[in-house]
Coordinates of C-alpha atoms and ligand atoms in Angstrom, one line a residue:
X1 CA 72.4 -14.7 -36.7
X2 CA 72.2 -11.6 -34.4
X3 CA 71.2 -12.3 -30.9
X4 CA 67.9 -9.6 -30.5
X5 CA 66.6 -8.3 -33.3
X6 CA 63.0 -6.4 -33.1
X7 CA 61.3 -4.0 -35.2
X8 CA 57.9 -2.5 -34.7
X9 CA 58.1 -3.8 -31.2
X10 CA 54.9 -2.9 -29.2
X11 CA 54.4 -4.3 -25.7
X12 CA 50.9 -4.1 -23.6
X13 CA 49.5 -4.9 -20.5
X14 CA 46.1 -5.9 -21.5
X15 CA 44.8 -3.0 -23.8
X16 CA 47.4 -0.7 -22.7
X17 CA 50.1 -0.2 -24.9
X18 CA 53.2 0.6 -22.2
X19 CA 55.7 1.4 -25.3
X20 CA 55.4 1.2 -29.0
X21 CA 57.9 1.5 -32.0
X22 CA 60.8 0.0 -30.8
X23 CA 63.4 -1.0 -33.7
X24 CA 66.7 -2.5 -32.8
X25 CA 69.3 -5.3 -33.0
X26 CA 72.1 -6.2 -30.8
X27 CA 74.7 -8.7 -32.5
X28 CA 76.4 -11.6 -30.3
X29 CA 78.4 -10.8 -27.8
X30 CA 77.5 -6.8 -27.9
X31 CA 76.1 -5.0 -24.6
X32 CA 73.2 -2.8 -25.1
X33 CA 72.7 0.0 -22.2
X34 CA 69.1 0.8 -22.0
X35 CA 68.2 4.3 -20.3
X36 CA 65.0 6.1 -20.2
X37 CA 62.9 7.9 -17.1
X38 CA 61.1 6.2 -14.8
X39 CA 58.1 4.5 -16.4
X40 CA 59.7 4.7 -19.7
X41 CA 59.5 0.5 -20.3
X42 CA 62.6 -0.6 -19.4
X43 CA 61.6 -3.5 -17.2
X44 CA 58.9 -4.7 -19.1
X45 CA 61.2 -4.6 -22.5
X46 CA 63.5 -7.3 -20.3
X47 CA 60.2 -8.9 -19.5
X48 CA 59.4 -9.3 -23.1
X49 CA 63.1 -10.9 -24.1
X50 CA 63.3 -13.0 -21.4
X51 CA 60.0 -14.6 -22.3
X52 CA 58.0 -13.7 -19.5
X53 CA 55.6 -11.5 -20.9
X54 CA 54.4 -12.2 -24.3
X55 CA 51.6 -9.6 -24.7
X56 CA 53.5 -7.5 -27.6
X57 CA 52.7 -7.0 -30.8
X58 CA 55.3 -6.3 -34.0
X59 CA 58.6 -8.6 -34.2
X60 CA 60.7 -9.6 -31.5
X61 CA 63.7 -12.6 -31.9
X62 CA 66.0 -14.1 -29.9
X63 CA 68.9 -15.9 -32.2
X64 CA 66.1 -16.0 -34.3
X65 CA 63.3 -17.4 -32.2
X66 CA 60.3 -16.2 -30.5
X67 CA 61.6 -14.9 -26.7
X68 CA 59.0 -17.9 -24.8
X69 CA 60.8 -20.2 -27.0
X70 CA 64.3 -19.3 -26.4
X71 CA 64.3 -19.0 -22.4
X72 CA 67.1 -21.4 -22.0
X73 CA 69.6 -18.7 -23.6
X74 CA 68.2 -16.3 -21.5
X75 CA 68.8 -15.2 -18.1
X76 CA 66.8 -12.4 -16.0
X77 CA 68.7 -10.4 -12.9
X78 CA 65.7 -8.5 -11.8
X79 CA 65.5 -5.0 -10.2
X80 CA 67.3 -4.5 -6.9
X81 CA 64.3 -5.2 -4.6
X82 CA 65.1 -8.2 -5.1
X83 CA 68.0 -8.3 -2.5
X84 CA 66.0 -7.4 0.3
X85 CA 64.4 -11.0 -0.1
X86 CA 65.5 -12.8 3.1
X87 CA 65.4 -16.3 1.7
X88 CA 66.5 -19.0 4.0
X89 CA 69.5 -20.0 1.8
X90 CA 73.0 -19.6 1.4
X91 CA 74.8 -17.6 -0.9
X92 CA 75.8 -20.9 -2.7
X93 CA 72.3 -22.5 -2.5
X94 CA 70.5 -19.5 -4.2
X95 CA 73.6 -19.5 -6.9
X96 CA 72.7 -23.8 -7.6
X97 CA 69.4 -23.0 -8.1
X98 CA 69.5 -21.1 -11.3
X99 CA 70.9 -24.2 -12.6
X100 CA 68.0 -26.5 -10.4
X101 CA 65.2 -24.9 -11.2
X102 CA 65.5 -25.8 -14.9
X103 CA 66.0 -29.3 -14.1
X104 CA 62.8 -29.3 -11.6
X105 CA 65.1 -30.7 -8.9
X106 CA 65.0 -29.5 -5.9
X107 CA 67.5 -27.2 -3.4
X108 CA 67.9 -29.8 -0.7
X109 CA 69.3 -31.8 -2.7
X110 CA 72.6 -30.2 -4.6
X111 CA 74.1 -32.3 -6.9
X112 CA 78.0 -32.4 -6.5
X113 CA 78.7 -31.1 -9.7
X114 CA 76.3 -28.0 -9.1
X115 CA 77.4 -27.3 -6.1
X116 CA 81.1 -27.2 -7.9
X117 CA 79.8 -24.8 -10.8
X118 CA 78.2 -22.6 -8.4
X119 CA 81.4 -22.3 -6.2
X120 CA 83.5 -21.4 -9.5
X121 CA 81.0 -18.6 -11.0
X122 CA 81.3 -17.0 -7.0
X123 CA 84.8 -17.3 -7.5
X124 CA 84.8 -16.1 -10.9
X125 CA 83.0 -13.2 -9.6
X126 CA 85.0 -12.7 -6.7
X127 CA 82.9 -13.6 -3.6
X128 CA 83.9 -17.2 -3.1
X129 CA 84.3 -16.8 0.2
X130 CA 80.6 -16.2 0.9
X131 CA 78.9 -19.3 -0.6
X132 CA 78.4 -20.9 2.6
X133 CA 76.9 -17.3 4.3
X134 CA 73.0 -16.9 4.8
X135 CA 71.6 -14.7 1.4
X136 CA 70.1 -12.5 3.8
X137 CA 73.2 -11.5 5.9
X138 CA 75.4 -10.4 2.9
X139 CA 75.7 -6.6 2.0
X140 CA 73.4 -5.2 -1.2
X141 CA 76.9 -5.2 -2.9
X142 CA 77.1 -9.3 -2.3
X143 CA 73.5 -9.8 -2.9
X144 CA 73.6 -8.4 -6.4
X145 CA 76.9 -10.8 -7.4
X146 CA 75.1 -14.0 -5.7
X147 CA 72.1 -13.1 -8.1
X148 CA 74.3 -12.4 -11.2
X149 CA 76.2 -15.6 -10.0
X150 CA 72.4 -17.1 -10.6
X151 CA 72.1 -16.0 -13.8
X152 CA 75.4 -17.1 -15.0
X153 CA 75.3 -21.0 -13.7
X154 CA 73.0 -21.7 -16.3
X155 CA 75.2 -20.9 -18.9
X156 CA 73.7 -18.3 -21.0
X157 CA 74.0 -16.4 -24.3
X158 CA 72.2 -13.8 -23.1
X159 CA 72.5 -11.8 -19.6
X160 CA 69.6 -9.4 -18.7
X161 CA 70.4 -7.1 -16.0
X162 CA 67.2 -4.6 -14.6
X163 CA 69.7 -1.5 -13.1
X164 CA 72.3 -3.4 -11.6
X165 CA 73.8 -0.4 -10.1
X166 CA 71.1 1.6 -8.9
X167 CA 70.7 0.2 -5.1
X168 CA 75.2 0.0 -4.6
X169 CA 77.4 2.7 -3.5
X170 CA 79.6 4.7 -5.1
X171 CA 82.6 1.4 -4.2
X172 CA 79.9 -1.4 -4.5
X173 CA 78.9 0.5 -8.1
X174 CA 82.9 0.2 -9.2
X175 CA 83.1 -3.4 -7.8
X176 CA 79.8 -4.3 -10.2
X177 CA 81.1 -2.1 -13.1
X178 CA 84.4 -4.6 -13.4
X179 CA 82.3 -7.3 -12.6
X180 CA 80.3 -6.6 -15.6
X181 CA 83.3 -5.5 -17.6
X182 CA 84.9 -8.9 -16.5
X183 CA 82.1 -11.0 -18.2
X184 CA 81.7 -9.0 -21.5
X185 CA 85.5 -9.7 -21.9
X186 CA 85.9 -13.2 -20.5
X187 CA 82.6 -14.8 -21.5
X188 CA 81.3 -13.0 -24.5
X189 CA 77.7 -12.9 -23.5
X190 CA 75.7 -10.5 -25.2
X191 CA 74.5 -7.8 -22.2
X192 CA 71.1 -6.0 -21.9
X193 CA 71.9 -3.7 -19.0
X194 CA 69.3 -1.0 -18.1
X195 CA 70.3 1.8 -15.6
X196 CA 69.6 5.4 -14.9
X197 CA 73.0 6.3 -14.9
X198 CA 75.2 5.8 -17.5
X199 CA 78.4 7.0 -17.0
X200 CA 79.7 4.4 -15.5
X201 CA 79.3 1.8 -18.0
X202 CA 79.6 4.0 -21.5
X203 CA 83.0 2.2 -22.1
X204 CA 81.5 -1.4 -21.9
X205 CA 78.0 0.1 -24.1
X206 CA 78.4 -1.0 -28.0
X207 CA 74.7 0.6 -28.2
X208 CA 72.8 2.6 -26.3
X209 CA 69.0 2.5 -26.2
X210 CA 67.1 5.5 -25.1
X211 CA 63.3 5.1 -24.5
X212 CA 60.4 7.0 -23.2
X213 CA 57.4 4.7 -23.8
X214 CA 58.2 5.1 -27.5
X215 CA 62.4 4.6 -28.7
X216 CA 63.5 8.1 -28.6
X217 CA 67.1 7.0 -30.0
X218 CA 69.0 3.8 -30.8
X219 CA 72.7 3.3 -31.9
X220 CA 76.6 3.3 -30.7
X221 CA 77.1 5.9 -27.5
X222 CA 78.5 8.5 -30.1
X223 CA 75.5 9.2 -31.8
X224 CA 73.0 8.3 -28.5
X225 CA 74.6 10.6 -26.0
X226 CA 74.2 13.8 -27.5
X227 CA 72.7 17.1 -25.8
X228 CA 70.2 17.2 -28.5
X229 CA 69.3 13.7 -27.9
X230 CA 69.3 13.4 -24.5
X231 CA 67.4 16.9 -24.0
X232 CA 64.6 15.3 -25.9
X233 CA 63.5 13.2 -22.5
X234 CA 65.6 14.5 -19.6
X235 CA 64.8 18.7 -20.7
X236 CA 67.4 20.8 -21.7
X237 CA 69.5 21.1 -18.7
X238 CA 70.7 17.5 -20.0
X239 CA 74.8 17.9 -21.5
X240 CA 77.0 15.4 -22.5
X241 CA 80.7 16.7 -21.8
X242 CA 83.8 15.1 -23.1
X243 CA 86.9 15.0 -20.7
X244 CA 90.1 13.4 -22.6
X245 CA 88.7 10.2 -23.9
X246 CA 86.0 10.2 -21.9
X247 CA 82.2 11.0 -22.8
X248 CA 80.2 11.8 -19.3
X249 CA 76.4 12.2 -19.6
X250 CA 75.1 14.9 -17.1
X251 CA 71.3 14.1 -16.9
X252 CA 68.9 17.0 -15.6
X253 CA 70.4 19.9 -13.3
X254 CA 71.2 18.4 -10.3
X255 CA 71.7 21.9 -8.6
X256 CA 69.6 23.7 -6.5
X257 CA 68.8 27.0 -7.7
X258 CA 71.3 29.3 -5.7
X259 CA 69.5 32.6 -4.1
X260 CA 70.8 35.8 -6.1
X261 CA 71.9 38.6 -3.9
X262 CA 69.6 41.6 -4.0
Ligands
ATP301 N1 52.0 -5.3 -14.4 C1 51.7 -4.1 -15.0 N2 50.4 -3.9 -15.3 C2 50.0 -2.7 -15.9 N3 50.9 -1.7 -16.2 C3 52.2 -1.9 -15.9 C4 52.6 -3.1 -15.3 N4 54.0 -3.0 -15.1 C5 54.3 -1.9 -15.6 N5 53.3 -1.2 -16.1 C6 53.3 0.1 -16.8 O1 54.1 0.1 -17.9 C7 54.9 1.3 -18.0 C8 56.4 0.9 -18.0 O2 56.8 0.4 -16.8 P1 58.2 -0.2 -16.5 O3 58.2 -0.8 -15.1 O4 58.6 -1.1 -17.6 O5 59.1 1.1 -16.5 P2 60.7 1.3 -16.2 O6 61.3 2.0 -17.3 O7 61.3 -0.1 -15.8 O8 60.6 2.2 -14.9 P3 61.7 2.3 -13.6 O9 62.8 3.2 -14.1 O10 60.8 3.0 -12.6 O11 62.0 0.9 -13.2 C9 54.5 2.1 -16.9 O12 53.5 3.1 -17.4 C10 53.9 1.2 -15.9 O13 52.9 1.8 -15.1
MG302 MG1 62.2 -0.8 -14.2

């Protein structure tokens, strides 16, 4: 059974249709990268998978249920503004309660056995030594593992990540592009990562989604990232350019236009 499959997929917020004829599948264990501009529907496509937001029309299944009715395969890491929230926890306490907030219990009290999960998915994603830290004083870099480490103590089949790269620096971004790499290869979740940039993640992408309130292209990063393709939302300045192996997507002309001498 695949893990997402939709076809026809149209999604609204109330009578406005936000994006419309979306048709794809994404097998266990595969990551999907999702790109498109800004207001293209990327976050509210994660919306509609994890369950949230269930005004959509057209077929949409999740190991072949509806997306409300699979939420416990299903985890959300939303958009970066969510590490400025300065919640009163620590790193380890906002980590247990992805697992406590299904159960209804609450943070105060830890059970031991949560509190020993939570330490081992901060290990596993190498910030251990945080746990006992306040959320709010770690870096964006830490913030965005503790939250991943959130998503991944409930044990899920299905890890959504809303542009886990975008608010990092170039070092944080490596750091999160292993970490990312690590759980494809270690826990075989199946990965829907949107981003602006895709570059660094095309080697971990089994498909790659492009959407501009409509899909513009779906399949493997071959037949996605091509000038023709990508031209079609980012303009024709848009190249992809092969170095050795490796296939870089250059996304609008990020140059300014250079006075010519009279
Ligand atoms: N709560 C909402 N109510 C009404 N319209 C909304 C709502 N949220 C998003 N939209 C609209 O849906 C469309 C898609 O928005 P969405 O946030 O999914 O885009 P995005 O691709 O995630 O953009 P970004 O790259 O800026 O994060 C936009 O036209 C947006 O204005
Ligand atoms: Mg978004």
């Amino acid at each position: 059974m695949r893990a997402i499959e939709a076809e026809n997929l149209e999604i609204y917020y109330g009578e406005y249709k936000a994006i419309e004829g979306l048709t794809f599948y994404l097998e266990q264990g595969e990551t999907l990268l999702l790109l498109g501009p800004n207001g293209a529907g990327k976050t509210t496509l994660l919306k509609v998978l994890a369950g949230f937001h269930t005004n959509y029309r057209g077929k949409v299944l999740i190991f072949g249920k509806r997306p409300d009715e699979a939420r416990e395969f299903v985890a959300y890491v939303p958009q970066s503004f969510a590490l400025n929230v300065r919640v009163p926890l620590s790193a380890l306490e906002v980590v247990a309660m992805g697992a406590l907030y299904r159960s209804g219990l609450a943070h105060l009290n830890i059970p031991p056995d949560v509190v020993r999960r939570a330490q081992e998915v901060l290990e596993f994603l190498g910030i251990g030594d945080v746990a006992n830290e306040p959320f709010r004083n770690l870096s964006g870099g830490q913030k965005q593992r503790v939250l991943i480490a959130r998503a991944l103590i409930s044990n899920p089949r299905i890890l959504l990540l809303d542009e886990p790269l975008s608010a990092l620096d170039p070092k944080a971004r490596i750091d999160a592009t292993a970490i990312l790499s690590k759980i494809k290869d270690e826990m075989s979740i199946t990965m829907v990562i949107t981003t602006h940039d895709v570059n660094p993640l095309i080697e971990i992408g089994d498909k790659v989604m492009l959407i501009d309130r409509r899909l513009v292209a779906f399949g493997g990063p071959e037949e996605v990232l091509k000038d023709e393709v990508i031209a079609k939302v980012y303009g024709s300045a848009s190249k992809t350019i092969r170095v050795g192996e490796r296939l870089y997507c250059i996304i609008g002309d990020v140059h300014m236009p250079r006075e010519v001498a009279p």
